Short mmCIF file of C-alpha atoms in Angstrom, two decimals:
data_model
loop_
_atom_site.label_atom_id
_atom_site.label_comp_id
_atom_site.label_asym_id
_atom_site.label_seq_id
_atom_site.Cartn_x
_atom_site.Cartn_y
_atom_site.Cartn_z
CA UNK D 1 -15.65 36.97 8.92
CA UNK D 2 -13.12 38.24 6.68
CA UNK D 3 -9.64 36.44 6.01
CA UNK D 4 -7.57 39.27 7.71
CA UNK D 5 -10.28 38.93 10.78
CA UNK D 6 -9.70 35.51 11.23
CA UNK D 7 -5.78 36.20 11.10
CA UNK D 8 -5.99 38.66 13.94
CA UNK D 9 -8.22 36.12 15.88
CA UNK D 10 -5.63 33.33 15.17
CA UNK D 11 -3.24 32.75 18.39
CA UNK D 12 0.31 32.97 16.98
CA UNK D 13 2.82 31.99 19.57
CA UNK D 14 2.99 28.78 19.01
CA UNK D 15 5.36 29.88 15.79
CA UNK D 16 7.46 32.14 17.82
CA UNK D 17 9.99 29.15 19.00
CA UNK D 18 9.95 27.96 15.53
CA UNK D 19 10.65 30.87 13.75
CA UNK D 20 13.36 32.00 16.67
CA UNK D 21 14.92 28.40 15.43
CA UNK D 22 14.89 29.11 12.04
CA UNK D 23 16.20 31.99 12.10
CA UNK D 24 19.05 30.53 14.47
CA UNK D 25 19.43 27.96 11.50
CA UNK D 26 19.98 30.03 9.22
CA UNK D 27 22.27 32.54 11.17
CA UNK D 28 24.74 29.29 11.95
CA UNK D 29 24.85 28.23 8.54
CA UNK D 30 25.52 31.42 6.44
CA UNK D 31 27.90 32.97 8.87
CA UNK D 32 29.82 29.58 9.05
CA UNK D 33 29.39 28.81 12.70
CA UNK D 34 29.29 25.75 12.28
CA UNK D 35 30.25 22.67 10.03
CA UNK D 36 27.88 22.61 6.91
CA UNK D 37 28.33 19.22 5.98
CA UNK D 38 26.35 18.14 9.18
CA UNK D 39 24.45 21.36 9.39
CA UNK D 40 23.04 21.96 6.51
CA UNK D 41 21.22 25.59 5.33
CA UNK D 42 18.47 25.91 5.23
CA UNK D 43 18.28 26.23 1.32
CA UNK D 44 20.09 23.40 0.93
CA UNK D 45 16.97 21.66 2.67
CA UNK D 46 14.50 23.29 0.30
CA UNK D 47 16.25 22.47 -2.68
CA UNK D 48 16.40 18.77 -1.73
CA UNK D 49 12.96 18.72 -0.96
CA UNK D 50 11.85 19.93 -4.25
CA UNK D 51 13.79 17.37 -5.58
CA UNK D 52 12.58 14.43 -4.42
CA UNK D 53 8.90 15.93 -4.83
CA UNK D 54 9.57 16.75 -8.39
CA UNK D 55 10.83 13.32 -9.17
CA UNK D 56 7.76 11.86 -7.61
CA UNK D 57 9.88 10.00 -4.85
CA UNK D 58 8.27 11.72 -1.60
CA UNK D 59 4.59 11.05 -2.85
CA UNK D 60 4.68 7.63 -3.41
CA UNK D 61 6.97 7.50 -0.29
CA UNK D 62 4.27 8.88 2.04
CA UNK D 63 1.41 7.11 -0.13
CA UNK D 64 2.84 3.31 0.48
CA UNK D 65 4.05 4.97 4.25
CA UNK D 66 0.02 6.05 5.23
CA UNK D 67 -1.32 3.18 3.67
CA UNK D 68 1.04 0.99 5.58
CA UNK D 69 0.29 3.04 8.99
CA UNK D 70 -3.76 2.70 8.60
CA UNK D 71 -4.17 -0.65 7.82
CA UNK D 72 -1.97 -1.53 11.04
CA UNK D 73 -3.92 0.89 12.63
CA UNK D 74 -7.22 -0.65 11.53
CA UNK D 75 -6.15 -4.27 12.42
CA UNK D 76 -4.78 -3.22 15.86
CA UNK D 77 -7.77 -0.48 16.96
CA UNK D 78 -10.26 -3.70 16.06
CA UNK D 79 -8.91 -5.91 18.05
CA UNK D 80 -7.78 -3.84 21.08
CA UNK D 81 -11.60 -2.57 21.10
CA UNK D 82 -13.23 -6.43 21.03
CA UNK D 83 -10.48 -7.44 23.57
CA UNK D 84 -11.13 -4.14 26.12
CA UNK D 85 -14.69 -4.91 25.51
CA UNK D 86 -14.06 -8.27 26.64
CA UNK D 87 -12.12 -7.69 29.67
CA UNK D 88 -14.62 -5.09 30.83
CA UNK D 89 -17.66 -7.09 30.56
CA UNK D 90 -16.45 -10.01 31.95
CA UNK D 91 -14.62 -10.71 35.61
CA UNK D 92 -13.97 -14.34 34.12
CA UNK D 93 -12.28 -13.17 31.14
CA UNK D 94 -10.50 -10.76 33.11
CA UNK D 95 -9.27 -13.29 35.94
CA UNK D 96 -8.68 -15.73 32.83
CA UNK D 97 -6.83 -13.23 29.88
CA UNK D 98 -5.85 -10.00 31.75
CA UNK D 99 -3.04 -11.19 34.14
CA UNK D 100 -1.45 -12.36 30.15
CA UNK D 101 -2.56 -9.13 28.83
CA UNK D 102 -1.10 -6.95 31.51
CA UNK D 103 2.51 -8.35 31.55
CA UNK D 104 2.64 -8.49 27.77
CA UNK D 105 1.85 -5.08 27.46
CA UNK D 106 5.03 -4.13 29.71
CA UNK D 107 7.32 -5.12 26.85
CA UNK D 108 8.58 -2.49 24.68
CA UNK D 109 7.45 -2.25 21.27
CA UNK D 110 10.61 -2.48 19.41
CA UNK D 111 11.69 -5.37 21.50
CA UNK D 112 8.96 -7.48 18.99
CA UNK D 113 10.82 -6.92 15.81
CA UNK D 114 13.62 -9.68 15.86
CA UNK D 115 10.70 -12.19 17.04
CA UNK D 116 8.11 -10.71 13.82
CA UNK D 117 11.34 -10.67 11.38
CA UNK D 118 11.90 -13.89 11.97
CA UNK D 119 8.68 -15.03 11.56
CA UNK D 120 7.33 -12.80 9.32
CA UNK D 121 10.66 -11.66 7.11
CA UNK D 122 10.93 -8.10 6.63
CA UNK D 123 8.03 -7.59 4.31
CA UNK D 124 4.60 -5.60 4.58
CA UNK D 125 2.98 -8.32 7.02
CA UNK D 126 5.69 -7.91 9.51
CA UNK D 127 5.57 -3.94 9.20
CA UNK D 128 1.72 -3.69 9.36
CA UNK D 129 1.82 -6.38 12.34
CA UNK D 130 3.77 -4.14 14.13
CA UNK D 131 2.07 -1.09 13.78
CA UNK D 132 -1.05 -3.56 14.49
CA UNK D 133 0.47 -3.77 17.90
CA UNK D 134 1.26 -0.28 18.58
CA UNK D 135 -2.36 0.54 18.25
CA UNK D 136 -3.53 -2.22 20.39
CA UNK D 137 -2.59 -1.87 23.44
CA UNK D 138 -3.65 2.00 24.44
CA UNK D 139 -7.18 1.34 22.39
CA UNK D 140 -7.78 -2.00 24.78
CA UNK D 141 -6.61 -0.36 28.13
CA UNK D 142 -9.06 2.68 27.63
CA UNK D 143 -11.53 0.12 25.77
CA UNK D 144 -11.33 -1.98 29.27
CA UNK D 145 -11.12 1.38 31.58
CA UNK D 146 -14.36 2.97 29.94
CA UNK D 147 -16.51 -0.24 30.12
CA UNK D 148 -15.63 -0.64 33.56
CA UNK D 149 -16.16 3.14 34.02
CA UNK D 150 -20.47 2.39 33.94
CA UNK D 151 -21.38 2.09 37.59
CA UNK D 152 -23.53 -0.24 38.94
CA UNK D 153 -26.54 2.31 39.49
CA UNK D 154 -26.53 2.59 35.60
CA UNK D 155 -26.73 -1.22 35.05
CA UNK D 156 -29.50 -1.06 37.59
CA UNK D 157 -31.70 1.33 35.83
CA UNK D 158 -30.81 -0.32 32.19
CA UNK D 159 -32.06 -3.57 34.40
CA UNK D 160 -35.44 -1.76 35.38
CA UNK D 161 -36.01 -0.41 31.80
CA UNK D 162 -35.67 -4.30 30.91
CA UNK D 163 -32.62 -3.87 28.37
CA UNK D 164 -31.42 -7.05 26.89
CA UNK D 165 -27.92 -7.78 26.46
CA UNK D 166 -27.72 -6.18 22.96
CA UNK D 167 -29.25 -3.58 23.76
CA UNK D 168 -27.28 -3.18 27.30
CA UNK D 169 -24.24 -2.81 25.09
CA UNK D 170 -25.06 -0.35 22.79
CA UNK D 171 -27.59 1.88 24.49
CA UNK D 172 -25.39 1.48 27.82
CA UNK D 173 -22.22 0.22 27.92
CA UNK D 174 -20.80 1.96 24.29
CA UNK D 175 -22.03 5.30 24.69
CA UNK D 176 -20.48 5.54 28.51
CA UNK D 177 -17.22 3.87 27.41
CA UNK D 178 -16.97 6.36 24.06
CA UNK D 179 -14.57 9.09 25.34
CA UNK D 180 -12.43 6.36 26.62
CA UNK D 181 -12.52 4.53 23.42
CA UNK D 182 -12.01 8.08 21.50
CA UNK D 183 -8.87 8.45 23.54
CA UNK D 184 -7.74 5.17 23.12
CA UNK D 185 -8.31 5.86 19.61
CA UNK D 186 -6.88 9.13 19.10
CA UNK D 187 -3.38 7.82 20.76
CA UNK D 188 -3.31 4.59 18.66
CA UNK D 189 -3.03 6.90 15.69
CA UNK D 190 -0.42 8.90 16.41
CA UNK D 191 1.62 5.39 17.83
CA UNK D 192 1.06 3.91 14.94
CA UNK D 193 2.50 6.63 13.12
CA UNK D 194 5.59 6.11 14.87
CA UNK D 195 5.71 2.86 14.55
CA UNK D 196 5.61 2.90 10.80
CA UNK D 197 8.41 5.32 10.37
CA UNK D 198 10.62 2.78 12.72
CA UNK D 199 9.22 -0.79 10.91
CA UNK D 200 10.08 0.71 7.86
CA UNK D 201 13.85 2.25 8.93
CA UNK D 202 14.49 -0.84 11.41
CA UNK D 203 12.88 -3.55 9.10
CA UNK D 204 14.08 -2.50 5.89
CA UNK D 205 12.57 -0.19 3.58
CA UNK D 206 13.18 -1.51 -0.09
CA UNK D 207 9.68 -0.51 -0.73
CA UNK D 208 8.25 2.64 -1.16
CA UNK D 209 8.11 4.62 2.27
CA UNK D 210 8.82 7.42 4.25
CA UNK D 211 11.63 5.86 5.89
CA UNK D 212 13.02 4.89 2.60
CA UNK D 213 13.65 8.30 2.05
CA UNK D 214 15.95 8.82 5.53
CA UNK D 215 17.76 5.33 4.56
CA UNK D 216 18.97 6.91 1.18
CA UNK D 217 20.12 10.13 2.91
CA UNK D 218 22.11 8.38 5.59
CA UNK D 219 23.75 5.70 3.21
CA UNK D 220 24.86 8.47 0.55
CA UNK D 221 25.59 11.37 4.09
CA UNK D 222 22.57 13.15 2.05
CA UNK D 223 22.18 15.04 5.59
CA UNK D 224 19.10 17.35 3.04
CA UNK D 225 17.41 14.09 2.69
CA UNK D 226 17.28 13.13 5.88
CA UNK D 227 16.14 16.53 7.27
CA UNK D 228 13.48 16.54 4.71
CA UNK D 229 12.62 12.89 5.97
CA UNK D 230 12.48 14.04 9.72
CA UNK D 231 10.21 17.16 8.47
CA UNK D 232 8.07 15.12 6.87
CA UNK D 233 7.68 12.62 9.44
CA UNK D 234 6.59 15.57 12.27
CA UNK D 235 4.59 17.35 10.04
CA UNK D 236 2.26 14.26 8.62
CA UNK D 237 1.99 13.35 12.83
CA UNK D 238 0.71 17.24 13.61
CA UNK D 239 -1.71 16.52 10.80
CA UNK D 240 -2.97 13.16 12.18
CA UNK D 241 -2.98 14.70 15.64
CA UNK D 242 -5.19 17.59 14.20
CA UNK D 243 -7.60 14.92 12.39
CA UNK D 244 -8.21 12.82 15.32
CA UNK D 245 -8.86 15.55 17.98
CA UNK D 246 -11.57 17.29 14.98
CA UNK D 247 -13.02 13.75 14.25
CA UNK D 248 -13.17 12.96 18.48
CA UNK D 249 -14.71 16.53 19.21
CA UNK D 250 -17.18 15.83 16.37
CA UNK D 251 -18.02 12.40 17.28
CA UNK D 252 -18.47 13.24 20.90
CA UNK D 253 -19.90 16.43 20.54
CA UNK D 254 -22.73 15.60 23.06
CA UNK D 255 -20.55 15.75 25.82
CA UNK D 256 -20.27 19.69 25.50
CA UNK D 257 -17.14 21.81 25.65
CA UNK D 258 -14.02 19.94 27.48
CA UNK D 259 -13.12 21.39 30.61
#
């Protein structure tokens, strides 16, 4: 299939709203609708952002900004899996840990930072702890709704095969509770994107990051740097979106096309 083929194939509405805003943009702007100092062209925009890529700035930025984001989302995905695996196997743990679990997950988020900045300073552990948490809690609730998704008929015939434990677990258990896992999964990511670009704007970001970059443009009124900043930030989330639905689809491909 040629290029111009695959073009013709490709569904393009989804770019009609933001062209139709772009255009809007950049109506506003040249005509002087509005006041250019908060609403900036357009050009303006591009010309910033070429900037801060030519001097290297952005790179680093949203090199020390995705390293930051998957190694919270590592740390949190780990334990959020062990502790939903947990809680679904086990009515004692659940009678013993869940009633904890479940009213600690009704807090919000952001209400953790002055607790993890006190204990933890501003630095990388209290940033990656955060995002740590962001991705625990939807990977353990699916974690804990998939194990408990296997019905008792299943455990039966795993019973009558004569599965051990071990192999209860991962010939049973894993395989059922995988789409709920992938799920789990697939939302920690794009949390935990989130929650990087606020640890680093809300904690501080004297290092290298993302959020860096929309500090500088608000201290100086650099409205271009911030736009660029808030561009940045939707684009890299579309891109881990994308990733995480191709990796889930190809991971679970045995389930056959979603309905």
């Amino acid at each position: 299939m040629t290029f111009w083929n695959k073009l013709r194939k490709t569904d393009l509405r989804g770019l009609v709203l933001p062209a139709a805003l772009l255009a809007l943009w950049y109506a506003l702007t040249a005509l002087q609708l509005v006041n250019t100092r908060l609403i900036v062209p357009p050009g303006a925009v591009l010309a910033a952002a070429w900037k801060v890529i030519a001097g290297g700035e952005l790179l680093a930025g949203l090199q020390a900004s995705l390293a930051r984001d998957l190694a919270g989302f590592a740390v949190g995905s780990a334990a959020g899996i062990l502790l939903g695996l947990l809680l679904g196997v086990s009515r004692w743990a659940e009678r013993l840990v869940g009633p904890t679990f479940h009213t600690l997950k009704q807090i919000s988020l952001f209400a953790w930072l002055p607790l993890l900045s006190t204990w933890l300073g501003t630095g990388e552990a209290a940033k990656i702890l955060f995002i740590a948490l962001s991705a625990f809690y939807p990977v353990a609730l699916n974690t804990f709704e998939g194990v408990r998704g296997v019905t008792r008929a299943q455990l039966e015939v795993a019973r009558v095969l004569g599965f051990k434990r071990l192999q209860l677990a991962w010939r049973l258990i894993l395989p059922a509770a995988a789409p709920q896992v992938a799920t789990g999964l697939h939302l920690a990511l794009l949390y935990a994107w989130l929650a990087t670009i606020g640890a680093e704007y809300l904690l501080g970001a004297s290092a290298p990051g993302i959020g860096n970059v929309v500090i500088r443009g608000k201290a100086a009124f650099h409205v271009e740097l911030i736009v660029v900043g808030m561009l940045l930030v939707g684009l890299v989330g579309m891109a881990l979106n994308r990733a995480a639905a191709a990796v889930e689809a190809r991971v679970l491909h045995w389930r056959g096309p979603a309905h």
